[in-house]
Amino acid sequence: MVNGSKDPALVQSLAEEIQAKGGQALGVIADICQAQGCSQLIQSTLSKFGRLDIMVNNAGIVRDQLLVRMSDDEWDQVINTNLRGAFLCTRAAIRPMLKQRWGRIINIASIAGIVGNSGQANYAAAKAGLIAFTKSLAREVASRGITANSIAPGFIKTDMTQRLSAPAQEEIIKQIPLGFVGSPEDVAEAVAFLASEKARYITGQVLVVDGGLTMAA
């Protein structure tokens, strides 16, 4: 299942890339801030594949602003996408997992949800909420063979982080003990691990992928 982009061409291209490498993929565009959109997303997956084993909540936006200047809309947009969206998608996905008594829920949080970040009260609140949501969910579904974990990436090379100025990026890199920016593949490997049987005895945890940036926090 491929989702998270509003660009039909990009979604289809990614699905075709997966298929070209021997995998199976279904490209679906859904509004994850609406319960109906999440239900349709899960139903499309079940109709195509017959079951749902792994759910990765990765959709996220930023609307950075100092709290004193933050508008209601800037707060609501981030909370709705980054936290409410994960709740709605997970609620829809958990039903078939409970029936099959197996599943993996992996939520992409952020180190901002652990240590906070100036100008990101909305984003940090959403990610901290996502971590607490994950822990609560893990307790609820453990008896059904379902694990729930979150991953907290640090400074990762994405379109979002590349918007920062070169001096700002250099200053952040100076604070990373490993001395370099992480890649999306670093996060993807952590997701693959938590989705595998190798992580069958891990649930309710936060796996920090940040090059050591927050080890002293």
PDB file of C-alpha atoms in Angstrom:
ATOM      1  CA  MET A   1       0.000   0.000   0.000  1.00  0.00           C
ATOM      2  CA  VAL A   2       1.413   3.379  -1.008  1.00  0.00           C
ATOM      3  CA  ASN A   3      -0.065   6.554   0.459  1.00  0.00           C
ATOM      4  CA  GLY A   4       0.980   9.880   1.962  1.00  0.00           C
ATOM      5  CA  SER A   5       1.223  11.977  -1.183  1.00  0.00           C
ATOM      6  CA  LYS A   6      -1.479  14.051  -2.861  1.00  0.00           C
ATOM      7  CA  ASP A   7       0.262  13.804  -6.244  1.00  0.00           C
ATOM      8  CA  PRO A   8      -1.370  10.984  -8.256  1.00  0.00           C
ATOM      9  CA  ALA A   9       1.582  10.780 -10.643  1.00  0.00           C
ATOM     10  CA  LEU A  10       4.081  10.406  -7.795  1.00  0.00           C
ATOM     11  CA  VAL A  11       1.967   7.772  -6.061  1.00  0.00           C
ATOM     12  CA  GLN A  12       1.565   5.779  -9.268  1.00  0.00           C
ATOM     13  CA  SER A  13       5.260   6.088 -10.071  1.00  0.00           C
ATOM     14  CA  LEU A  14       6.232   4.711  -6.673  1.00  0.00           C
ATOM     15  CA  ALA A  15       3.779   1.835  -6.997  1.00  0.00           C
ATOM     16  CA  GLU A  16       5.206   0.966 -10.410  1.00  0.00           C
ATOM     17  CA  GLU A  17       8.755   1.101  -9.032  1.00  0.00           C
ATOM     18  CA  ILE A  18       7.833  -1.393  -6.314  1.00  0.00           C
ATOM     19  CA  GLN A  19       6.176  -3.674  -8.852  1.00  0.00           C
ATOM     20  CA  ALA A  20       9.179  -3.475 -11.169  1.00  0.00           C
ATOM     21  CA  LYS A  21      11.332  -4.807  -8.327  1.00  0.00           C
ATOM     22  CA  GLY A  22       9.074  -7.813  -7.881  1.00  0.00           C
ATOM     23  CA  GLY A  23       6.826  -6.487  -5.148  1.00  0.00           C
ATOM     24  CA  GLN A  24       3.103  -5.796  -5.038  1.00  0.00           C
ATOM     25  CA  ALA A  25       1.784  -2.273  -4.586  1.00  0.00           C
ATOM     26  CA  LEU A  26      -1.461  -0.341  -4.579  1.00  0.00           C
ATOM     27  CA  GLY A  27      -1.375   3.428  -4.867  1.00  0.00           C
ATOM     28  CA  VAL A  28      -4.134   5.135  -2.882  1.00  0.00           C
ATOM     29  CA  ILE A  29      -4.692   8.822  -2.165  1.00  0.00           C
ATOM     30  CA  ALA A  30      -6.724   9.521   0.966  1.00  0.00           C
ATOM     31  CA  ASP A  31      -7.432  12.395   3.336  1.00  0.00           C
ATOM     32  CA  ILE A  32      -6.132  10.957   6.606  1.00  0.00           C
ATOM     33  CA  CYS A  33      -7.662  13.808   8.594  1.00  0.00           C
ATOM     34  CA  GLN A  34     -11.098  12.358   7.855  1.00  0.00           C
ATOM     35  CA  ALA A  35     -12.376   9.051   9.224  1.00  0.00           C
ATOM     36  CA  GLN A  36     -13.995   8.162   5.909  1.00  0.00           C
ATOM     37  CA  GLY A  37     -10.736   8.646   4.026  1.00  0.00           C
ATOM     38  CA  CYS A  38      -8.877   6.350   6.425  1.00  0.00           C
ATOM     39  CA  SER A  39     -11.591   3.696   6.243  1.00  0.00           C
ATOM     40  CA  GLN A  40     -11.506   3.760   2.447  1.00  0.00           C
ATOM     41  CA  LEU A  41      -7.713   3.474   2.522  1.00  0.00           C
ATOM     42  CA  ILE A  42      -7.817   0.353   4.677  1.00  0.00           C
ATOM     43  CA  GLN A  43     -10.729  -1.165   2.746  1.00  0.00           C
ATOM     44  CA  SER A  44      -8.863  -0.694  -0.537  1.00  0.00           C
ATOM     45  CA  THR A  45      -5.902  -2.527   0.963  1.00  0.00           C
ATOM     46  CA  LEU A  46      -8.031  -5.405   2.227  1.00  0.00           C
ATOM     47  CA  SER A  47      -9.808  -5.707  -1.114  1.00  0.00           C
ATOM     48  CA  LYS A  48      -6.482  -5.890  -2.954  1.00  0.00           C
ATOM     49  CA  PHE A  49      -4.424  -8.098  -0.613  1.00  0.00           C
ATOM     50  CA  GLY A  50      -6.970  -9.851   1.584  1.00  0.00           C
ATOM     51  CA  ARG A  51      -5.310  -8.878   4.875  1.00  0.00           C
ATOM     52  CA  LEU A  52      -3.352  -6.093   6.566  1.00  0.00           C
ATOM     53  CA  ASP A  53      -0.206  -6.954   8.525  1.00  0.00           C
ATOM     54  CA  ILE A  54       1.795  -3.742   8.877  1.00  0.00           C
ATOM     55  CA  MET A  55       0.704  -0.138   9.339  1.00  0.00           C
ATOM     56  CA  VAL A  56       3.267   2.679   9.211  1.00  0.00           C
ATOM     57  CA  ASN A  57       1.942   6.121  10.085  1.00  0.00           C
ATOM     58  CA  ASN A  58       4.372   8.450   8.357  1.00  0.00           C
ATOM     59  CA  ALA A  59       2.292  11.426   7.197  1.00  0.00           C
ATOM     60  CA  GLY A  60       3.474  14.698   8.669  1.00  0.00           C
ATOM     61  CA  ILE A  61       3.608  18.435   8.081  1.00  0.00           C
ATOM     62  CA  VAL A  62       5.210  21.430   9.775  1.00  0.00           C
ATOM     63  CA  ARG A  63       3.878  24.929  10.328  1.00  0.00           C
ATOM     64  CA  ASP A  64       6.755  26.391  12.326  1.00  0.00           C
ATOM     65  CA  GLN A  65       6.142  29.536  14.326  1.00  0.00           C
ATOM     66  CA  LEU A  66       6.947  30.902  17.772  1.00  0.00           C
ATOM     67  CA  LEU A  67       4.064  30.119  20.091  1.00  0.00           C
ATOM     68  CA  VAL A  68       3.225  33.788  20.732  1.00  0.00           C
ATOM     69  CA  ARG A  69       2.694  34.216  16.980  1.00  0.00           C
ATOM     70  CA  MET A  70       1.184  30.821  16.192  1.00  0.00           C
ATOM     71  CA  SER A  71      -2.311  30.947  14.739  1.00  0.00           C
ATOM     72  CA  ASP A  72      -5.126  28.567  15.611  1.00  0.00           C
ATOM     73  CA  ASP A  73      -4.945  27.222  12.064  1.00  0.00           C
ATOM     74  CA  GLU A  74      -1.195  26.527  12.273  1.00  0.00           C
ATOM     75  CA  TRP A  75      -1.771  24.582  15.471  1.00  0.00           C
ATOM     76  CA  ASP A  76      -4.802  22.684  14.177  1.00  0.00           C
ATOM     77  CA  GLN A  77      -3.269  21.704  10.831  1.00  0.00           C
ATOM     78  CA  VAL A  78      -0.261  20.053  12.452  1.00  0.00           C
ATOM     79  CA  ILE A  79      -2.217  18.315  15.215  1.00  0.00           C
ATOM     80  CA  ASN A  80      -4.843  17.072  12.752  1.00  0.00           C
ATOM     81  CA  THR A  81      -2.341  15.642  10.270  1.00  0.00           C
ATOM     82  CA  ASN A  82       0.414  14.397  12.570  1.00  0.00           C
ATOM     83  CA  LEU A  83      -1.681  13.060  15.464  1.00  0.00           C
ATOM     84  CA  ARG A  84      -5.355  12.808  14.535  1.00  0.00           C
ATOM     85  CA  GLY A  85      -4.406  11.218  11.187  1.00  0.00           C
ATOM     86  CA  ALA A  86      -2.428   8.487  12.938  1.00  0.00           C
ATOM     87  CA  PHE A  87      -5.340   7.855  15.308  1.00  0.00           C
ATOM     88  CA  LEU A  88      -7.893   7.563  12.500  1.00  0.00           C
ATOM     89  CA  CYS A  89      -5.697   5.336  10.322  1.00  0.00           C
ATOM     90  CA  THR A  90      -4.745   3.089  13.222  1.00  0.00           C
ATOM     91  CA  ARG A  91      -8.329   2.738  14.419  1.00  0.00           C
ATOM     92  CA  ALA A  92      -9.346   1.579  10.945  1.00  0.00           C
ATOM     93  CA  ALA A  93      -6.325  -0.734  10.579  1.00  0.00           C
ATOM     94  CA  ILE A  94      -6.522  -2.365  13.983  1.00  0.00           C
ATOM     95  CA  ARG A  95      -9.846  -4.120  13.375  1.00  0.00           C
ATOM     96  CA  PRO A  96      -8.577  -6.612  10.760  1.00  0.00           C
ATOM     97  CA  MET A  97      -5.371  -7.097  12.773  1.00  0.00           C
ATOM     98  CA  LEU A  98      -7.382  -8.026  15.865  1.00  0.00           C
ATOM     99  CA  LYS A  99      -9.324 -10.600  13.856  1.00  0.00           C
ATOM    100  CA  GLN A 100      -6.187 -12.215  12.430  1.00  0.00           C
ATOM    101  CA  ARG A 101      -4.396 -11.922  15.807  1.00  0.00           C
ATOM    102  CA  TRP A 102      -1.220 -10.492  14.283  1.00  0.00           C
ATOM    103  CA  GLY A 103      -0.014  -7.072  13.266  1.00  0.00           C
ATOM    104  CA  ARG A 104       2.622  -4.389  13.444  1.00  0.00           C
ATOM    105  CA  ILE A 105       1.854  -0.705  14.075  1.00  0.00           C
ATOM    106  CA  ILE A 106       4.826   1.616  13.569  1.00  0.00           C
ATOM    107  CA  ASN A 107       4.424   5.345  14.143  1.00  0.00           C
ATOM    108  CA  ILE A 108       6.989   7.836  12.892  1.00  0.00           C
ATOM    109  CA  ALA A 109       7.425  10.351  15.706  1.00  0.00           C
ATOM    110  CA  SER A 110      10.410  12.710  16.119  1.00  0.00           C
ATOM    111  CA  ILE A 111      13.046  13.673  18.643  1.00  0.00           C
ATOM    112  CA  ALA A 112      11.055  16.927  18.868  1.00  0.00           C
ATOM    113  CA  GLY A 113       8.446  14.909  20.719  1.00  0.00           C
ATOM    114  CA  ILE A 114      11.092  13.917  23.280  1.00  0.00           C
ATOM    115  CA  VAL A 115      13.121  17.082  23.820  1.00  0.00           C
ATOM    116  CA  GLY A 116      10.983  19.786  22.194  1.00  0.00           C
ATOM    117  CA  ASN A 117      12.127  22.359  19.668  1.00  0.00           C
ATOM    118  CA  SER A 118      11.865  26.134  19.586  1.00  0.00           C
ATOM    119  CA  GLY A 119       9.287  27.297  17.064  1.00  0.00           C
ATOM    120  CA  GLN A 120       7.677  23.867  16.890  1.00  0.00           C
ATOM    121  CA  ALA A 121       5.280  23.710  19.835  1.00  0.00           C
ATOM    122  CA  ASN A 122       2.576  22.307  17.535  1.00  0.00           C
ATOM    123  CA  TYR A 123       4.855  19.724  15.902  1.00  0.00           C
ATOM    124  CA  ALA A 124       6.488  18.658  19.181  1.00  0.00           C
ATOM    125  CA  ALA A 125       3.108  18.332  20.884  1.00  0.00           C
ATOM    126  CA  ALA A 126       1.807  16.154  18.058  1.00  0.00           C
ATOM    127  CA  LYS A 127       4.871  13.900  18.093  1.00  0.00           C
ATOM    128  CA  ALA A 128       4.896  13.607  21.889  1.00  0.00           C
ATOM    129  CA  GLY A 129       1.221  12.721  21.705  1.00  0.00           C
ATOM    130  CA  LEU A 130       2.022  10.111  19.069  1.00  0.00           C
ATOM    131  CA  ILE A 131       4.582   8.484  21.374  1.00  0.00           C
ATOM    132  CA  ALA A 132       2.070   8.320  24.256  1.00  0.00           C
ATOM    133  CA  PHE A 133      -0.592   7.060  21.837  1.00  0.00           C
ATOM    134  CA  THR A 134       1.771   4.268  20.755  1.00  0.00           C
ATOM    135  CA  LYS A 135       2.460   3.160  24.324  1.00  0.00           C
ATOM    136  CA  SER A 136      -1.231   3.080  25.201  1.00  0.00           C
ATOM    137  CA  LEU A 137      -2.075   1.180  22.026  1.00  0.00           C
ATOM    138  CA  ALA A 138       0.686  -1.342  22.724  1.00  0.00           C
ATOM    139  CA  ARG A 139      -0.927  -2.212  26.062  1.00  0.00           C
ATOM    140  CA  GLU A 140      -4.367  -2.604  24.487  1.00  0.00           C
ATOM    141  CA  VAL A 141      -3.423  -4.968  21.648  1.00  0.00           C
ATOM    142  CA  ALA A 142      -0.516  -7.008  23.028  1.00  0.00           C
ATOM    143  CA  SER A 143      -2.716  -9.976  23.928  1.00  0.00           C
ATOM    144  CA  ARG A 144      -3.744 -10.283  20.272  1.00  0.00           C
ATOM    145  CA  GLY A 145      -0.213 -10.660  18.939  1.00  0.00           C
ATOM    146  CA  ILE A 146       0.016  -7.056  17.756  1.00  0.00           C
ATOM    147  CA  THR A 147       2.984  -4.835  18.546  1.00  0.00           C
ATOM    148  CA  ALA A 148       3.029  -1.036  18.485  1.00  0.00           C
ATOM    149  CA  ASN A 149       6.237   0.967  18.448  1.00  0.00           C
ATOM    150  CA  SER A 150       7.358   4.417  17.426  1.00  0.00           C
ATOM    151  CA  ILE A 151      10.498   5.691  15.736  1.00  0.00           C
ATOM    152  CA  ALA A 152      11.912   9.116  16.591  1.00  0.00           C
ATOM    153  CA  PRO A 153      14.160  10.321  13.762  1.00  0.00           C
ATOM    154  CA  GLY A 154      16.611  13.128  14.325  1.00  0.00           C
ATOM    155  CA  PHE A 155      18.047  15.298  11.559  1.00  0.00           C
ATOM    156  CA  ILE A 156      17.254  13.320   8.398  1.00  0.00           C
ATOM    157  CA  LYS A 157      17.876  14.476   4.836  1.00  0.00           C
ATOM    158  CA  THR A 158      14.362  15.122   3.546  1.00  0.00           C
ATOM    159  CA  ASP A 159      12.611  17.875   1.598  1.00  0.00           C
ATOM    160  CA  MET A 160      11.465  19.253   4.954  1.00  0.00           C
ATOM    161  CA  THR A 161      14.937  19.573   6.500  1.00  0.00           C
ATOM    162  CA  GLN A 162      16.584  20.764   3.306  1.00  0.00           C
ATOM    163  CA  ARG A 163      14.539  23.952   3.516  1.00  0.00           C
ATOM    164  CA  LEU A 164      16.845  25.071   6.321  1.00  0.00           C
ATOM    165  CA  SER A 165      19.670  27.410   5.402  1.00  0.00           C
ATOM    166  CA  ALA A 166      23.153  25.964   4.932  1.00  0.00           C
ATOM    167  CA  PRO A 167      24.472  27.657   8.125  1.00  0.00           C
ATOM    168  CA  ALA A 168      21.544  26.274  10.126  1.00  0.00           C
ATOM    169  CA  GLN A 169      22.201  22.770   8.816  1.00  0.00           C
ATOM    170  CA  GLU A 170      25.904  23.033   9.602  1.00  0.00           C
ATOM    171  CA  GLU A 171      25.133  24.117  13.170  1.00  0.00           C
ATOM    172  CA  ILE A 172      22.896  21.083  13.698  1.00  0.00           C
ATOM    173  CA  ILE A 173      25.506  18.709  12.249  1.00  0.00           C
ATOM    174  CA  LYS A 174      28.028  20.022  14.782  1.00  0.00           C
ATOM    175  CA  GLN A 175      25.754  18.717  17.549  1.00  0.00           C
ATOM    176  CA  ILE A 176      25.462  15.205  16.085  1.00  0.00           C
ATOM    177  CA  PRO A 177      28.099  12.879  17.626  1.00  0.00           C
ATOM    178  CA  LEU A 178      28.304  10.751  14.477  1.00  0.00           C
ATOM    179  CA  GLY A 179      28.957  13.932  12.513  1.00  0.00           C
ATOM    180  CA  PHE A 180      26.599  13.530   9.570  1.00  0.00           C
ATOM    181  CA  VAL A 181      22.978  13.823   8.512  1.00  0.00           C
ATOM    182  CA  GLY A 182      20.860  10.683   8.504  1.00  0.00           C
ATOM    183  CA  SER A 183      19.188   9.363   5.373  1.00  0.00           C
ATOM    184  CA  PRO A 184      15.612   8.153   4.780  1.00  0.00           C
ATOM    185  CA  GLU A 185      17.132   4.680   4.405  1.00  0.00           C
ATOM    186  CA  ASP A 186      18.330   4.831   8.035  1.00  0.00           C
ATOM    187  CA  VAL A 187      14.733   5.289   9.146  1.00  0.00           C
ATOM    188  CA  ALA A 188      13.441   2.711   6.673  1.00  0.00           C
ATOM    189  CA  GLU A 189      15.816   0.078   8.077  1.00  0.00           C
ATOM    190  CA  ALA A 190      14.465   0.735  11.572  1.00  0.00           C
ATOM    191  CA  VAL A 191      10.913   0.353  10.257  1.00  0.00           C
ATOM    192  CA  ALA A 192      11.814  -2.918   8.523  1.00  0.00           C
ATOM    193  CA  PHE A 193      13.295  -4.249  11.757  1.00  0.00           C
ATOM    194  CA  LEU A 194      10.273  -3.383  13.887  1.00  0.00           C
ATOM    195  CA  ALA A 195       7.977  -4.896  11.254  1.00  0.00           C
ATOM    196  CA  SER A 196       9.893  -8.183  11.236  1.00  0.00           C
ATOM    197  CA  GLU A 197       9.726 -11.272  13.420  1.00  0.00           C
ATOM    198  CA  LYS A 198      13.119 -10.266  14.813  1.00  0.00           C
ATOM    199  CA  ALA A 199      11.265  -7.592  16.794  1.00  0.00           C
ATOM    200  CA  ARG A 200       8.470  -9.874  17.993  1.00  0.00           C
ATOM    201  CA  TYR A 201       9.298  -9.215  21.674  1.00  0.00           C
ATOM    202  CA  ILE A 202       9.475  -5.433  21.347  1.00  0.00           C
ATOM    203  CA  THR A 203       6.389  -3.289  21.896  1.00  0.00           C
ATOM    204  CA  GLY A 204       5.534   0.103  23.360  1.00  0.00           C
ATOM    205  CA  GLN A 205       9.039   1.404  22.668  1.00  0.00           C
ATOM    206  CA  VAL A 206      10.578   4.485  21.067  1.00  0.00           C
ATOM    207  CA  LEU A 207      13.500   3.734  18.762  1.00  0.00           C
ATOM    208  CA  VAL A 208      15.563   6.914  18.380  1.00  0.00           C
ATOM    209  CA  VAL A 209      17.403   7.239  15.056  1.00  0.00           C
ATOM    210  CA  ASP A 210      19.400  10.444  15.427  1.00  0.00           C
ATOM    211  CA  GLY A 211      23.132   9.777  15.254  1.00  0.00           C
ATOM    212  CA  GLY A 212      23.382  10.378  18.988  1.00  0.00           C
ATOM    213  CA  LEU A 213      21.958  13.899  18.856  1.00  0.00           C
ATOM    214  CA  THR A 214      19.727  13.468  21.920  1.00  0.00           C
ATOM    215  CA  MET A 215      21.726  10.931  23.941  1.00  0.00           C
ATOM    216  CA  ALA A 216      22.449  13.477  26.654  1.00  0.00           C
ATOM    217  CA  ALA A 217      18.918  14.857  26.752  1.00  0.00           C
TER     218      ALA A 217
END
